[in-house]
Amino acid sequence: MRFITGKRATGTAEPLLKAKPFLKDTFLLAYGDTICRLNLSNMYAFHKNNSSIATVALTSAENPKKYGVAIVEGAKIRSFAEKPKEDLGSYFINAGYFIFEPEIFAYINKTDKSLERDILPRLAQQGLLYAYPFQGLYLNINTRADLEKARTLLQG
């Protein structure tokens, strides 16, 4: 196992670029503030069956504007907006779990700061972003209250 650290918060694109030398095969990226019950074997099979460069696990939320919102058509994400101000008519949100091929790095610019704001929307626009919807436990932990809720759910 290898850890990559930085001196300051830089967004989600730079850490991914720092990991590039170590990512020679299909890889999983997961946000550290998200817990879900997701069948990664099924997601991996879906990713491979579609010959995808990028697959995003999606779940639904009552208030999707707090998250990255995906507009899905078939198996592909047609557009992606991080914390949109307006209602996009979709309840599909980014669950914080991704499967990528190393080719993803060809679609990342050195000026990109955010996976969610820069890279995922670009991939969606180019028809390269696949949706893996799932149902079940999804917890996004951003506050003490979220942490307490997670502890209660996971212990019970």
XYZ file of N, CA, C and O in Angstrom:
624
model
N 0.850 -1.169 0.000
C 0.000 0.000 0.000
C 0.898 1.236 0.000
O 1.925 1.271 0.642
N 0.472 2.246 -0.731
C 1.251 3.462 -0.854
C 0.356 4.661 -0.551
O -0.781 4.711 -0.998
N 0.857 5.609 0.195
C 0.124 6.827 0.504
C 0.821 7.997 -0.163
O 2.051 8.085 -0.151
N 0.026 8.879 -0.734
C 0.553 10.081 -1.353
C -0.001 11.258 -0.567
O -1.208 11.363 -0.372
N 0.877 12.104 -0.111
C 0.450 13.234 0.708
C 0.880 14.541 0.065
O 1.768 14.575 -0.785
N 0.232 15.602 0.497
C 0.575 16.938 0.038
C 0.699 17.862 1.230
O 0.294 17.527 2.350
N 1.247 19.030 0.992
C 1.437 19.993 2.076
C 0.210 20.861 2.306
O 0.041 21.448 3.351
N -0.640 20.954 1.282
C -1.828 21.808 1.400
C -2.944 21.222 0.542
O -2.694 20.423 -0.358
N -4.163 21.634 0.844
C -5.314 21.189 0.048
C -5.231 21.846 -1.331
O -5.083 23.059 -1.435
N -5.315 21.018 -2.359
C -5.165 21.531 -3.719
C -6.337 21.191 -4.622
O -6.323 21.523 -5.793
N -7.323 20.498 -4.118
C -8.407 20.017 -4.963
C -8.234 18.525 -5.191
O -7.324 17.895 -4.658
N -9.087 17.962 -6.009
C -9.076 16.511 -6.199
C -8.307 16.057 -7.438
O -8.043 14.872 -7.595
N -7.909 16.970 -8.305
C -7.178 16.578 -9.517
C -5.688 16.354 -9.240
O -5.103 15.386 -9.726
N -5.078 17.224 -8.456
C -3.634 17.121 -8.213
C -3.225 15.811 -7.526
O -2.257 15.176 -7.950
N -3.941 15.369 -6.488
C -3.557 14.076 -5.896
C -3.648 12.921 -6.888
O -2.813 12.012 -6.869
N -4.635 12.958 -7.766
C -4.763 11.922 -8.788
C -3.555 11.957 -9.723
O -2.977 10.918 -10.044
N -3.145 13.151 -10.122
C -1.968 13.277 -10.983
C -0.694 12.814 -10.275
O 0.183 12.217 -10.894
N -0.589 13.071 -8.975
C 0.579 12.615 -8.210
C 0.645 11.088 -8.167
O 1.722 10.511 -8.075
N -0.499 10.440 -8.213
C -0.544 8.977 -8.156
C -0.279 8.319 -9.509
O -0.063 7.105 -9.573
N -0.293 9.081 -10.568
C -0.170 8.545 -11.929
C 0.968 7.530 -12.107
O 0.739 6.475 -12.708
N 2.176 7.770 -11.595
C 3.256 6.798 -11.816
C 2.969 5.404 -11.251
O 3.584 4.424 -11.676
N 2.050 5.305 -10.313
C 1.767 4.033 -9.649
C 0.524 3.337 -10.207
O 0.218 2.218 -9.803
N -0.186 3.992 -11.112
C -1.467 3.479 -11.603
C -1.310 2.992 -13.040
O -1.587 3.708 -13.990
N -0.886 1.770 -13.179
C -0.594 1.186 -14.490
C -1.702 0.294 -15.011
O -1.649 -0.181 -16.132
N -2.707 0.028 -14.182
C -3.801 -0.853 -14.556
C -5.103 -0.231 -14.068
O -5.093 0.828 -13.436
N -6.211 -0.876 -14.340
C -7.518 -0.407 -13.867
C -7.425 -0.143 -12.362
O -6.857 -0.948 -11.628
N -7.993 0.998 -11.906
C -7.908 1.312 -10.480
C -9.206 1.907 -9.948
O -10.009 2.451 -10.687
N -9.365 1.758 -8.631
C -10.503 2.306 -7.902
C -10.053 3.567 -7.199
O -8.993 3.585 -6.575
N -10.861 4.597 -7.293
C -10.651 5.829 -6.527
C -11.893 5.995 -5.669
O -13.012 5.869 -6.172
N -11.702 6.248 -4.382
C -12.834 6.428 -3.469
C -12.583 7.642 -2.598
O -11.465 7.856 -2.122
N -13.614 8.428 -2.384
C -13.508 9.571 -1.490
C -13.411 9.086 -0.050
O -14.079 8.128 0.332
N -12.636 9.759 0.752
C -12.448 9.379 2.132
C -13.599 9.760 3.045
O -13.666 9.295 4.180
N -14.520 10.600 2.570
C -15.629 11.044 3.420
C -16.950 10.376 3.056
O -18.013 10.842 3.420
N -16.876 9.260 2.347
C -18.078 8.585 1.878
C -18.041 7.107 2.267
O -17.023 6.449 2.108
N -19.159 6.628 2.763
C -19.319 5.212 3.084
C -20.564 4.724 2.351
O -21.607 5.373 2.397
N -20.434 3.589 1.678
C -21.622 3.018 1.044
C -21.478 1.512 0.942
O -20.381 0.985 1.061
N -22.612 0.867 0.744
C -22.618 -0.569 0.462
C -22.764 -0.705 -1.043
O -23.836 -0.495 -1.596
N -21.672 -1.035 -1.660
C -21.587 -1.067 -3.106
C -20.873 -2.352 -3.501
O -19.816 -2.669 -2.946
N -21.429 -3.095 -4.442
C -20.791 -4.316 -4.909
C -19.720 -3.936 -5.937
O -20.020 -3.702 -7.107
N -18.484 -3.838 -5.456
C -17.389 -3.405 -6.332
C -17.095 -4.412 -7.437
O -16.680 -4.019 -8.529
N -17.322 -5.686 -7.187
C -17.115 -6.698 -8.235
C -18.078 -6.471 -9.397
O -17.682 -6.546 -10.565
N -19.339 -6.185 -9.071
C -20.321 -5.908 -10.126
C -19.989 -4.612 -10.856
O -20.135 -4.524 -12.077
N -19.559 -3.599 -10.113
C -19.193 -2.320 -10.737
C -18.001 -2.519 -11.685
O -17.982 -1.991 -12.795
N -17.026 -3.299 -11.245
C -15.854 -3.589 -12.070
C -16.257 -4.327 -13.348
O -15.807 -3.983 -14.447
N -17.122 -5.325 -13.223
C -17.589 -6.073 -14.396
C -18.338 -5.156 -15.358
O -18.139 -5.227 -16.579
N -19.184 -4.274 -14.826
C -19.903 -3.299 -15.641
C -18.911 -2.407 -16.390
O -19.050 -2.171 -17.594
N -17.922 -1.912 -15.678
C -16.891 -1.046 -16.257
C -16.175 -1.750 -17.411
O -16.028 -1.192 -18.496
N -15.759 -2.978 -17.177
C -15.031 -3.735 -18.199
C -15.928 -4.105 -19.382
O -15.499 -4.042 -20.538
N -17.185 -4.484 -19.109
C -18.108 -4.854 -20.187
C -18.392 -3.693 -21.126
O -18.705 -3.897 -22.296
N -18.297 -2.470 -20.614
C -18.534 -1.285 -21.440
C -17.259 -0.721 -22.055
O -17.306 0.309 -22.725
N -16.130 -1.376 -21.812
C -14.834 -0.866 -22.277
C -14.691 0.608 -21.922
O -14.288 1.428 -22.742
N -15.028 0.911 -20.703
C -15.067 2.289 -20.237
C -13.695 2.778 -19.787
O -12.877 2.007 -19.312
N -13.479 4.070 -19.934
C -12.301 4.728 -19.365
C -12.609 5.160 -17.935
O -11.744 5.141 -17.074
N -13.882 5.536 -17.702
C -14.281 6.062 -16.399
C -15.710 5.642 -16.076
O -16.615 5.860 -16.874
N -15.887 5.076 -14.884
C -17.209 4.688 -14.402
C -17.402 5.305 -13.024
O -16.521 5.210 -12.168
N -18.564 5.921 -12.830
C -18.891 6.584 -11.571
C -20.058 5.853 -10.911
O -21.079 5.615 -11.552
N -19.909 5.520 -9.635
C -21.026 4.962 -8.877
C -21.993 6.094 -8.567
O -21.585 7.160 -8.097
N -23.260 5.866 -8.866
C -24.292 6.870 -8.620
C -25.337 6.319 -7.669
O -25.701 5.152 -7.745
N -25.826 7.165 -6.800
C -26.952 6.837 -5.954
C -27.932 7.995 -6.073
O -27.716 8.900 -6.873
N -29.007 7.972 -5.320
C -29.968 9.075 -5.401
C -30.027 9.810 -4.071
O -29.687 9.247 -3.024
N -30.448 11.055 -4.134
C -30.546 11.885 -2.931
C -31.774 12.769 -3.028
O -32.175 13.188 -4.119
N -32.377 13.040 -1.855
C -33.543 13.923 -1.815
C -33.186 15.340 -2.253
O -33.962 15.997 -2.916
N -32.009 15.805 -1.845
C -31.556 17.143 -2.220
C -30.262 17.012 -3.022
O -29.172 17.201 -2.489
N -30.362 16.702 -4.314
C -29.165 16.441 -5.110
C -28.269 17.668 -5.304
O -27.089 17.514 -5.604
N -28.798 18.872 -5.084
C -27.993 20.079 -5.300
C -26.818 20.198 -4.336
O -25.928 20.993 -4.556
N -26.786 19.372 -3.300
C -25.665 19.375 -2.355
C -24.490 18.529 -2.857
O -23.448 18.480 -2.223
N -24.668 17.876 -3.996
C -23.694 16.905 -4.481
C -23.374 17.161 -5.957
O -23.876 18.082 -6.569
N -22.592 16.256 -6.529
C -22.392 16.251 -7.971
C -23.557 15.526 -8.605
O -23.836 14.374 -8.265
N -24.260 16.189 -9.516
C -25.481 15.646 -10.115
C -25.180 15.168 -11.538
O -24.547 15.870 -12.326
N -25.676 13.961 -11.841
C -25.454 13.364 -13.158
C -26.769 13.246 -13.915
O -27.781 12.832 -13.359
N -26.730 13.610 -15.188
C -27.837 13.368 -16.109
C -27.438 12.132 -16.909
O -26.417 12.132 -17.603
N -28.239 11.085 -16.780
C -27.889 9.787 -17.349
C -28.814 9.453 -18.514
O -30.013 9.698 -18.462
N -28.215 8.893 -19.546
C -28.962 8.379 -20.698
C -28.413 6.993 -20.993
O -27.256 6.858 -21.404
N -29.220 5.976 -20.742
C -28.719 4.611 -20.883
C -27.646 4.366 -19.846
O -27.830 4.648 -18.670
N -26.511 3.876 -20.279
C -25.407 3.595 -19.365
C -24.434 4.761 -19.235
O -23.507 4.699 -18.438
N -24.654 5.814 -20.020
C -23.696 6.927 -20.026
C -24.215 8.147 -19.273
O -25.408 8.438 -19.264
N -23.277 8.840 -18.672
C -23.580 10.132 -18.060
C -23.418 11.177 -19.158
O -22.341 11.327 -19.726
N -24.509 11.858 -19.484
C -24.486 12.858 -20.570
C -24.004 14.219 -20.097
O -23.416 14.978 -20.842
N -24.273 14.541 -18.828
C -23.729 15.781 -18.263
C -23.558 15.590 -16.768
O -24.200 14.740 -16.149
N -22.672 16.394 -16.223
C -22.341 16.292 -14.814
C -22.093 17.694 -14.290
O -21.336 18.459 -14.889
N -22.748 18.038 -13.181
C -22.578 19.363 -12.587
C -22.346 19.222 -11.094
O -23.135 18.572 -10.398
N -21.292 19.815 -10.596
C -20.975 19.768 -9.168
C -21.758 20.834 -8.428
O -21.668 22.021 -8.744
N -22.570 20.407 -7.476
C -23.388 21.283 -6.627
C -24.084 22.391 -7.431
O -23.855 23.578 -7.214
N -24.942 21.986 -8.373
C -25.609 22.982 -9.223
C -26.563 23.866 -8.408
O -27.162 23.418 -7.432
N -26.693 25.094 -8.825
C -27.596 26.039 -8.151
C -29.054 25.759 -8.524
O -29.948 25.909 -7.716
N -29.279 25.347 -9.773
C -30.642 25.090 -10.242
C -30.935 23.589 -10.234
O -30.029 22.764 -10.204
N -32.208 23.260 -10.277
C -32.656 21.879 -10.333
C -32.396 21.347 -11.738
O -32.872 21.915 -12.723
N -31.653 20.254 -11.834
C -31.334 19.671 -13.142
C -32.306 18.576 -13.550
O -32.167 17.992 -14.612
N -33.271 18.274 -12.682
C -34.249 17.244 -13.009
C -33.728 15.839 -12.811
O -34.305 14.879 -13.315
N -32.632 15.693 -12.085
C -32.069 14.382 -11.809
C -31.792 14.259 -10.317
O -31.385 15.227 -9.673
N -32.021 13.067 -9.783
C -31.702 12.795 -8.389
C -30.464 11.911 -8.271
O -30.083 11.514 -7.183
N -29.824 11.603 -9.415
C -28.598 10.814 -9.409
C -27.429 11.677 -8.960
O -27.179 12.733 -9.533
N -26.717 11.180 -7.938
C -25.560 11.920 -7.446
C -24.309 11.047 -7.452
O -24.381 9.818 -7.401
N -23.184 11.699 -7.498
C -21.888 11.070 -7.429
C -21.722 10.479 -6.026
O -21.747 11.195 -5.034
N -21.534 9.165 -5.937
C -21.392 8.492 -4.647
C -19.954 8.475 -4.145
O -19.678 7.985 -3.056
N -19.026 8.996 -4.939
C -17.638 9.080 -4.488
C -16.804 7.839 -4.707
O -15.740 7.691 -4.120
N -17.276 6.941 -5.576
C -16.512 5.747 -5.939
C -16.399 5.704 -7.453
O -17.400 5.850 -8.162
N -15.181 5.488 -7.937
C -14.896 5.543 -9.368
C -14.006 4.372 -9.752
O -13.146 3.965 -8.979
N -14.184 3.883 -10.956
C -13.225 2.950 -11.546
C -12.699 3.623 -12.804
O -13.472 4.077 -13.657
N -11.378 3.720 -12.878
C -10.714 4.383 -13.995
C -9.700 3.448 -14.647
O -9.115 2.587 -13.989
N -9.492 3.689 -15.914
C -8.385 3.087 -16.641
C -7.234 4.102 -16.632
O -7.478 5.305 -16.541
N -6.000 3.643 -16.753
C -4.873 4.584 -16.781
C -4.986 5.627 -17.899
O -4.435 6.721 -17.778
N -5.754 5.316 -18.934
C -5.953 6.275 -20.031
C -6.647 7.555 -19.574
O -6.655 8.554 -20.288
N -7.218 7.528 -18.375
C -7.881 8.719 -17.843
C -6.930 9.911 -17.839
O -7.345 11.052 -18.017
N -5.647 9.660 -17.644
C -4.680 10.752 -17.525
C -4.541 11.551 -18.815
O -4.148 12.716 -18.776
N -4.904 10.962 -19.946
C -4.877 11.700 -21.215
C -5.969 12.769 -21.262
O -5.919 13.672 -22.097
N -6.938 12.675 -20.356
C -8.062 13.615 -20.328
C -7.970 14.607 -19.169
O -8.913 15.330 -18.903
N -6.834 14.619 -18.506
C -6.630 15.544 -17.393
C -5.599 16.580 -17.807
O -4.487 16.232 -18.215
N -5.983 17.839 -17.703
C -5.073 18.938 -18.016
C -4.308 19.355 -16.769
O -4.819 19.240 -15.656
N -3.119 19.868 -16.941
C -2.319 20.325 -15.801
C -2.988 21.463 -15.044
O -2.707 21.691 -13.884
N -3.884 22.182 -15.710
C -4.580 23.301 -15.063
C -5.840 22.857 -14.320
O -6.440 23.655 -13.605
N -6.248 21.602 -14.477
C -7.435 21.103 -13.785
C -7.199 21.090 -12.282
O -6.150 20.645 -11.810
N -8.178 21.562 -11.552
C -8.115 21.568 -10.086
C -9.015 20.502 -9.480
O -8.731 19.980 -8.417
N -10.113 20.211 -10.166
C -11.160 19.403 -9.563
C -11.610 18.272 -10.482
O -11.962 18.506 -11.639
N -11.628 17.077 -9.926
C -12.197 15.939 -10.635
C -13.655 16.228 -10.959
O -14.122 16.002 -12.073
N -14.382 16.785 -9.961
C -15.822 17.001 -10.080
C -16.195 18.176 -10.995
O -17.188 18.106 -11.705
N -15.448 19.235 -10.947
C -15.808 20.436 -11.716
C -15.148 20.498 -13.096
O -15.673 21.117 -14.004
N -13.998 19.871 -13.239
C -13.251 19.959 -14.495
C -13.281 18.662 -15.301
O -13.690 18.646 -16.457
N -12.858 17.578 -14.683
C -12.612 16.336 -15.418
C -13.889 15.557 -15.724
O -14.127 15.182 -16.880
N -14.734 15.313 -14.722
C -15.957 14.538 -14.965
C -16.887 15.214 -15.973
O -17.386 14.539 -16.880
N -17.123 16.534 -15.884
C -17.967 17.164 -16.910
C -17.380 17.033 -18.320
O -18.111 16.811 -19.286
N -16.059 17.135 -18.434
C -15.407 17.000 -19.741
C -15.603 15.589 -20.294
O -15.926 15.402 -21.470
N -15.409 14.585 -19.449
C -15.600 13.199 -19.889
C -17.046 12.951 -20.311
O -17.302 12.273 -21.309
N -17.988 13.499 -19.536
C -19.412 13.341 -19.877
C -19.708 13.972 -21.232
O -20.389 13.371 -22.068
N -19.195 15.158 -21.443
C -19.426 15.866 -22.704
C -18.878 15.080 -23.897
O -19.456 15.090 -24.976
N -17.795 14.366 -23.689
C -17.171 13.574 -24.756
C -17.759 12.157 -24.865
O -17.306 11.361 -25.679
N -18.761 11.848 -24.030
C -19.398 10.534 -24.087
C -18.551 9.416 -23.515
O -18.726 8.250 -23.878
N -17.644 9.749 -22.590
C -16.709 8.766 -22.048
C -16.969 8.390 -20.592
O -16.209 7.631 -20.004
N -18.036 8.915 -20.008
C -18.297 8.711 -18.589
C -19.503 7.787 -18.416
O -20.603 8.098 -18.875
N -19.289 6.655 -17.750
C -20.348 5.676 -17.548
C -20.916 5.762 -16.144
O -20.214 6.095 -15.190
N -22.211 5.445 -16.038
C -22.945 5.491 -14.768
C -23.158 4.090 -14.245
O -23.643 3.221 -14.966
N -22.814 3.889 -12.982
C -23.112 2.638 -12.311
C -24.050 2.963 -11.144
O -23.599 3.251 -10.030
N -25.369 2.974 -11.387
C -26.313 3.282 -10.306
C -26.427 2.112 -9.334
O -26.355 0.952 -9.734
N -26.592 2.423 -8.063
C -26.820 1.397 -7.063
C -27.781 1.936 -6.013
O -27.952 3.145 -5.873
N -28.401 1.032 -5.298
C -29.284 1.387 -4.194
C -28.694 0.811 -2.922
O -28.013 -0.203 -2.948
N -28.968 1.443 -1.835
C -28.488 0.932 -0.563
C -27.835 2.022 0.247
O -27.961 3.209 -0.047
N -27.111 1.604 1.254
C -26.491 2.533 2.188
C -25.554 3.503 1.485
O -24.692 3.093 0.708
N -25.742 4.780 1.750
C -24.843 5.830 1.266
C -24.763 6.893 2.355
O -25.783 7.443 2.767
N -23.576 7.133 2.836
C -23.366 8.153 3.861
C -22.255 9.090 3.419
O -21.147 8.648 3.102
N -22.548 10.372 3.407
C -21.550 11.394 3.128
C -21.287 12.103 4.449
O -22.209 12.630 5.065
N -20.048 12.085 4.879
C -19.732 12.575 6.216
C -18.963 13.888 6.118
O -17.759 13.887 5.828
N -19.694 14.983 6.366
C -19.087 16.315 6.302
C -19.189 17.084 7.612
O -18.555 18.115 7.760
N -20.014 16.600 8.528
C -20.223 17.302 9.791
C -20.179 16.300 10.942
O -20.247 15.086 10.719
N -20.110 16.814 12.150
C -20.174 15.942 13.339
C -21.494 15.174 13.374
O -21.530 14.007 13.740
N -22.572 15.836 12.981
C -23.883 15.175 12.960
C -23.875 14.011 11.963
O -24.424 12.936 12.256
N -23.253 14.209 10.798
C -23.131 13.123 9.818
C -22.329 11.960 10.395
O -22.677 10.793 10.201
N -21.272 12.277 11.125
C -20.431 11.248 11.723
C -21.209 10.452 12.768
O -21.139 9.217 12.796
N -21.968 11.137 13.597
C -22.775 10.455 14.607
C -23.842 9.569 13.969
O -24.084 8.450 14.414
N -24.465 10.069 12.905
C -25.462 9.273 12.171
C -24.805 8.012 11.601
O -25.363 6.914 11.697
N -23.604 8.161 11.033
C -22.886 7.018 10.475
C -22.563 6.001 11.565
O -22.750 4.794 11.369
N -22.091 6.470 12.700
C -21.763 5.553 13.810
C -23.003 4.776 14.242
O -22.940 3.564 14.448
N -24.129 5.472 14.358
C -25.366 4.821 14.771
C -25.802 3.774 13.754
O -26.138 2.644 14.123
N -25.787 4.126 12.485
C -26.223 3.187 11.442
C -25.298 1.988 11.317
O -25.759 0.862 11.092
N -24.010 2.211 11.434
C -23.065 1.136 11.218
C -22.948 0.213 12.433
O -22.575 -0.951 12.276
N -23.292 0.713 13.607
C -23.233 -0.139 14.799
C -24.520 -0.946 14.971
O -24.516 -1.945 15.643
N -25.609 -0.460 14.396
C -26.902 -1.111 14.598
C -27.212 -2.101 13.607
O -27.078 -3.127 13.282
